[in-house]
């Protein structure tokens, strides 16, 4: 409770500081915020479709991939430096084109335009094209250079409307409740600037997003297009080379041609075997018939005309065999048939002539040794001769055909390997070409999907021009200034209170000296309460007397030792007033004062063992008030000190209790046998310190009564009986 009362008393003591200083801070804050900027807010809502939209790639969301990541990327693109840089330049261009120094409009207020226009140098103003915002933006972008002297570069870094960091710090981008919709908010102290910033941002960030996303596929598409074109040229060249090779080698269908050649070879082998068998059979039969005919065969064979006819037949048989082979190879069928029919007619005529000639040669009929008629024998022999010639002619034609087949095999063998190699080369190129074409199609599909992405970035709620500013926090600033000053002031004095070693009142004195305080004597008031000085002093003196007298006892020497650590603490005045008061109430009092009744440097005082060493005529029934010299400069006899019924350490309440004072107090305490006789008494004390011992001091006004009652925690008490 004492601590609480002490805090209340502390706050009451500095009440004027706690009132005046916060009020001054309040007035200053009011003056500084009298022209406080009003803040305008604007919002725009964008539908992205990245989570629930249609995706032709089959992924989640229209952009493919992770929908949440895509949406975060889009939200980050809104606040990137590249996006805000373009927004800033376009906003500056728009404000410079449409700003009016005399009238507020939907682009910038007149006051802010005047401030902006006055700061823009002439060379930058020359870049403003009043008829084209796009041309002005191009001029400003070309003018901008990363230099400290460049005006455009400067405003992009520090201007509150066009600075990149300034715009980004006041831009708020958020996803609405996990949906496809994002909300973009912006605030500024100019309604036109706030509205146009969002209006430009809606256009710029969609285009930035489109460029960034297309940049992922455009370069890839160009690469695939170049590769597809290159591989197509290589593939076309390889196919053209194969065509030229087939034309050069007269290849229509290599597989069918070689298959036909293999069939012809197989047929030739069969034909050769048949012809060989026929030749062997015919030759054996001819040898038999010739042995049967004997000399007749020689006569017929020796006939020149017969020989010529047989030779013609052999020649005709060879031609027929060649014609048949030609027909089997697939030549001109009609012409070959005509030639074959003609040759067969010639063969028939030649055969008839041979037979007629043979009949003429063998005119007579005779039999062979076996009894067979010679005419029949000769006809059989002639048939075998003709068959043999036919077989020879066919075998000769087959030999020629074999040579042709062998030549064909030698011709077609390297062609097959070359065509296979060329086909493999074409297949390899074609495979690469198809893969590149497939990749190109996939990239184009990706590009179309991204086009769908940007197509779905639709402004649901365009920004609205803010008509009403947001409520300012001026009241909070004023209240904060008042409270902060109040707290800082209280804290300042509280720190001083903790560090200050001024005795001041009972609680501080006891905390610093560790000695109980017996009372306080008031400081004389020179203004407000000066007419009550005598009354207040008498109240304090009676309180001191009331505290001292119970310590005095009959039958012993009662001594009041008045001590102090230095001069001018009021010991003499206090001793004199006590003497006068006690004498007035009938007590016998003897007052002894140093330098009057004894000397501080006298050996009698220094070595005194009893009070009689200082005053031999002191009576036992007298109360002795002894005023001792300053303890900082003089010593005191322990015997005299211990003779004191009460040892009262008198000191001013408004003085600092120094280390030397504490040292002197400890010496006194070390000499005392009974430390309960040692007390502190404060002089020059404030009214509240005196009231703690004597009660409420006059005057007893209603206000004073109220203050005193509150200080005593009399929250529900009635008025003091002394109230006037």
Tab-separated table of N, CA, C and O in Angstrom, residues 190-242:
chain	number	residue	atom	x	y	z
A	190	UNK	N	-3.560	10.604	-53.936
A	190	UNK	CA	-4.182	11.278	-55.073
A	190	UNK	C	-5.124	10.291	-55.743
A	190	UNK	O	-4.701	9.201	-56.169
A	191	UNK	N	-6.396	10.645	-55.852
A	191	UNK	CA	-7.386	9.715	-56.397
A	191	UNK	C	-7.084	9.358	-57.845
A	191	UNK	O	-7.194	8.200	-58.255
A	192	UNK	N	-6.696	10.352	-58.661
A	192	UNK	CA	-6.401	10.087	-60.065
A	192	UNK	C	-5.206	9.184	-60.235
A	192	UNK	O	-5.211	8.262	-61.057
A	193	UNK	N	-4.152	9.425	-59.479
A	193	UNK	CA	-2.953	8.584	-59.556
A	193	UNK	C	-3.280	7.165	-59.125
A	193	UNK	O	-2.838	6.189	-59.736
A	194	UNK	N	-4.084	7.024	-58.073
A	194	UNK	CA	-4.467	5.699	-57.583
A	194	UNK	C	-5.229	4.925	-58.657
A	194	UNK	O	-4.922	3.762	-58.945
A	195	UNK	N	-6.212	5.574	-59.272
A	195	UNK	CA	-7.025	4.915	-60.302
A	195	UNK	C	-6.190	4.560	-61.530
A	195	UNK	O	-6.255	3.430	-62.038
A	196	UNK	N	-5.399	5.498	-62.038
A	196	UNK	CA	-4.647	5.267	-63.270
A	196	UNK	C	-3.516	4.261	-63.087
A	196	UNK	O	-3.149	3.568	-64.029
A	197	UNK	N	-2.977	4.160	-61.886
A	197	UNK	CA	-1.947	3.147	-61.636
A	197	UNK	C	-2.510	1.754	-61.869
A	197	UNK	O	-1.899	0.920	-62.548
A	198	UNK	N	-3.688	1.474	-61.323
A	198	UNK	CA	-4.303	0.163	-61.523
A	198	UNK	C	-4.778	-0.019	-62.962
A	198	UNK	O	-4.691	-1.124	-63.512
A	199	UNK	N	-5.270	1.057	-63.571
A	199	UNK	CA	-5.745	0.955	-64.947
A	199	UNK	C	-4.611	0.574	-65.886
A	199	UNK	O	-4.770	-0.283	-66.773
A	200	UNK	N	-3.452	1.184	-65.697
A	200	UNK	CA	-2.285	0.852	-66.528
A	200	UNK	C	-1.761	-0.529	-66.173
A	200	UNK	O	-1.363	-1.306	-67.047
A	201	UNK	N	-1.757	-0.866	-64.881
A	201	UNK	CA	-1.236	-2.160	-64.442
A	201	UNK	C	-2.018	-3.317	-65.060
A	201	UNK	O	-1.429	-4.337	-65.439
A	202	UNK	N	-3.331	-3.190	-65.177
A	202	UNK	CA	-4.141	-4.256	-65.774
A	202	UNK	C	-3.684	-4.577	-67.187
A	202	UNK	O	-3.671	-5.740	-67.605
A	203	UNK	N	-3.311	-3.554	-67.923
A	203	UNK	CA	-2.866	-3.773	-69.307
A	203	UNK	C	-1.442	-4.294	-69.365
A	203	UNK	O	-1.131	-5.199	-70.138
A	204	UNK	N	-0.585	-3.735	-68.511
A	204	UNK	CA	0.842	-4.054	-68.609
A	204	UNK	C	1.124	-5.469	-68.135
A	204	UNK	O	1.850	-6.225	-68.785
A	205	UNK	N	0.570	-5.869	-66.987
A	205	UNK	CA	0.982	-7.162	-66.440
A	205	UNK	C	0.470	-8.322	-67.292
A	205	UNK	O	1.113	-9.363	-67.388
A	206	UNK	N	-0.712	-8.164	-67.942
A	206	UNK	CA	-1.191	-9.224	-68.837
A	206	UNK	C	-0.250	-9.385	-70.027
A	206	UNK	O	0.070	-10.506	-70.446
A	207	UNK	N	0.207	-8.255	-70.550
A	207	UNK	CA	1.147	-8.330	-71.670
A	207	UNK	C	2.510	-8.883	-71.230
A	207	UNK	O	3.139	-9.664	-71.947
A	208	UNK	N	2.953	-8.472	-70.048
A	208	UNK	CA	4.211	-9.009	-69.527
A	208	UNK	C	4.109	-10.518	-69.328
A	208	UNK	O	5.031	-11.267	-69.663
A	209	UNK	N	2.975	-10.952	-68.786
A	209	UNK	CA	2.781	-12.389	-68.583
A	209	UNK	C	2.786	-13.129	-69.915
A	209	UNK	O	3.387	-14.194	-70.060
A	210	UNK	N	2.120	-12.536	-70.904
A	210	UNK	CA	2.067	-13.167	-72.224
A	210	UNK	C	3.459	-13.262	-72.831
A	210	UNK	O	3.848	-14.290	-73.383
A	211	UNK	N	4.232	-12.197	-72.726
A	211	UNK	CA	5.578	-12.207	-73.296
A	211	UNK	C	6.477	-13.217	-72.589
A	211	UNK	O	7.264	-13.929	-73.233
A	212	UNK	N	6.355	-13.274	-71.280
A	212	UNK	CA	7.191	-14.217	-70.536
A	212	UNK	C	6.829	-15.655	-70.864
A	212	UNK	O	7.701	-16.504	-71.079
A	213	UNK	N	5.528	-15.951	-70.903
A	213	UNK	CA	5.117	-17.307	-71.181
A	213	UNK	C	5.389	-17.687	-72.627
A	213	UNK	O	5.795	-18.814	-72.929
A	214	UNK	N	5.152	-16.748	-73.570
A	214	UNK	CA	5.463	-17.047	-74.967
A	214	UNK	C	6.965	-17.203	-75.167
A	214	UNK	O	7.425	-17.944	-76.034
A	215	UNK	N	7.738	-16.460	-74.381
A	215	UNK	CA	9.190	-16.581	-74.509
A	215	UNK	C	9.679	-17.987	-74.226
A	215	UNK	O	10.750	-18.395	-74.678
A	216	UNK	N	8.889	-18.756	-73.456
A	216	UNK	CA	9.266	-20.137	-73.175
A	216	UNK	C	9.160	-21.016	-74.412
A	216	UNK	O	9.839	-22.028	-74.526
A	217	UNK	N	8.277	-20.655	-75.336
A	217	UNK	CA	8.019	-21.529	-76.493
A	217	UNK	C	8.453	-20.931	-77.821
A	217	UNK	O	8.723	-21.669	-78.765
A	218	UNK	N	8.513	-19.615	-77.934
A	218	UNK	CA	8.845	-19.005	-79.228
A	218	UNK	C	10.214	-19.429	-79.722
A	218	UNK	O	10.390	-19.808	-80.893
A	219	UNK	N	11.209	-19.380	-78.839
A	219	UNK	CA	12.557	-19.775	-79.248
A	219	UNK	C	12.613	-21.262	-79.588
A	219	UNK	O	13.299	-21.671	-80.537
A	220	UNK	N	11.870	-22.056	-78.805
A	220	UNK	CA	11.842	-23.495	-79.083
A	220	UNK	C	11.177	-23.758	-80.427
A	220	UNK	O	11.643	-24.580	-81.223
A	221	UNK	N	10.092	-23.045	-80.697
A	221	UNK	CA	9.399	-23.231	-81.974
A	221	UNK	C	10.302	-22.833	-83.132
A	221	UNK	O	10.372	-23.533	-84.153
A	222	UNK	N	11.015	-21.729	-82.992
A	222	UNK	CA	11.930	-21.310	-84.058
A	222	UNK	C	13.022	-22.355	-84.274
A	222	UNK	O	13.395	-22.651	-85.417
A	223	UNK	N	13.531	-22.928	-83.192
A	223	UNK	CA	14.556	-23.964	-83.328
A	223	UNK	C	14.002	-25.181	-84.063
A	223	UNK	O	14.631	-25.694	-85.000
A	224	UNK	N	12.818	-25.633	-83.649
A	224	UNK	CA	12.225	-26.802	-84.300
A	224	UNK	C	11.890	-26.503	-85.756
A	224	UNK	O	12.047	-27.377	-86.623
A	225	UNK	N	11.436	-25.302	-86.042
A	225	UNK	CA	11.133	-24.958	-87.423
A	225	UNK	C	12.391	-24.996	-88.283
A	225	UNK	O	12.373	-25.479	-89.418
A	226	UNK	N	13.504	-24.473	-87.738
A	226	UNK	CA	14.770	-24.532	-88.494
A	226	UNK	C	15.214	-25.970	-88.688
A	226	UNK	O	15.667	-26.343	-89.789
A	227	UNK	N	15.084	-26.789	-87.656
A	227	UNK	CA	15.500	-28.175	-87.769
A	227	UNK	C	14.606	-28.947	-88.734
A	227	UNK	O	15.096	-29.758	-89.532
A	228	UNK	N	13.294	-28.690	-88.681
A	228	UNK	CA	12.384	-29.374	-89.604
A	228	UNK	C	12.701	-28.995	-91.038
A	228	UNK	O	12.733	-29.852	-91.937
A	229	UNK	N	12.937	-27.706	-91.270
A	229	UNK	CA	13.275	-27.260	-92.624
A	229	UNK	C	14.591	-27.881	-93.092
A	229	UNK	O	14.717	-28.321	-94.246
A	230	UNK	N	15.582	-27.921	-92.200
A	230	UNK	CA	16.887	-28.499	-92.584
A	230	UNK	C	16.760	-29.992	-92.884
A	230	UNK	O	17.269	-30.481	-93.906
A	231	UNK	N	16.057	-30.713	-91.993
A	231	UNK	CA	15.896	-32.146	-92.216
A	231	UNK	C	15.044	-32.422	-93.456
A	231	UNK	O	15.278	-33.423	-94.155
A	232	UNK	N	14.088	-31.540	-93.743
A	232	UNK	CA	13.276	-31.733	-94.951
A	232	UNK	C	14.141	-31.586	-96.205
A	232	UNK	O	13.988	-32.358	-97.161
A	233	UNK	N	15.036	-30.607	-96.157
A	233	UNK	CA	15.942	-30.440	-97.303
A	233	UNK	C	16.844	-31.658	-97.453
A	233	UNK	O	17.060	-32.148	-98.577
A	234	UNK	N	17.355	-32.160	-96.346
A	234	UNK	CA	18.220	-33.347	-96.426
A	234	UNK	C	17.432	-34.549	-96.912
A	234	UNK	O	17.906	-35.332	-97.760
A	235	UNK	N	16.197	-34.709	-96.383
A	235	UNK	CA	15.363	-35.840	-96.782
A	235	UNK	C	15.005	-35.760	-98.262
A	235	UNK	O	15.081	-36.772	-98.990
A	236	UNK	N	14.635	-34.588	-98.731
A	236	UNK	CA	14.304	-34.412	-100.156
A	236	UNK	C	15.518	-34.694	-101.029
A	236	UNK	O	15.419	-35.348	-102.080
A	237	UNK	N	16.690	-34.221	-100.598
A	237	UNK	CA	17.915	-34.487	-101.360
A	237	UNK	C	18.224	-35.967	-101.424
A	237	UNK	O	18.635	-36.489	-102.480
A	238	UNK	N	18.037	-36.664	-100.272
A	238	UNK	CA	18.315	-38.100	-100.264
A	238	UNK	C	17.331	-38.854	-101.161
A	238	UNK	O	17.720	-39.792	-101.882
A	239	UNK	N	16.060	-38.452	-101.122
A	239	UNK	CA	15.075	-39.116	-101.987
A	239	UNK	C	15.351	-38.831	-103.459
A	239	UNK	O	15.232	-39.722	-104.317
A	240	UNK	N	15.717	-37.579	-103.764
A	240	UNK	CA	16.065	-37.246	-105.150
A	240	UNK	C	17.283	-38.037	-105.608
A	240	UNK	O	17.349	-38.494	-106.767
A	241	UNK	N	18.244	-38.215	-104.708
A	241	UNK	CA	19.434	-38.997	-105.061
A	241	UNK	C	19.057	-40.444	-105.344
A	241	UNK	O	19.586	-41.062	-106.283
A	242	UNK	N	18.112	-40.994	-104.536
A	242	UNK	CA	17.654	-42.364	-104.779
A	242	UNK	C	16.922	-42.471	-106.122
A	242	UNK	O	17.109	-43.452	-106.865
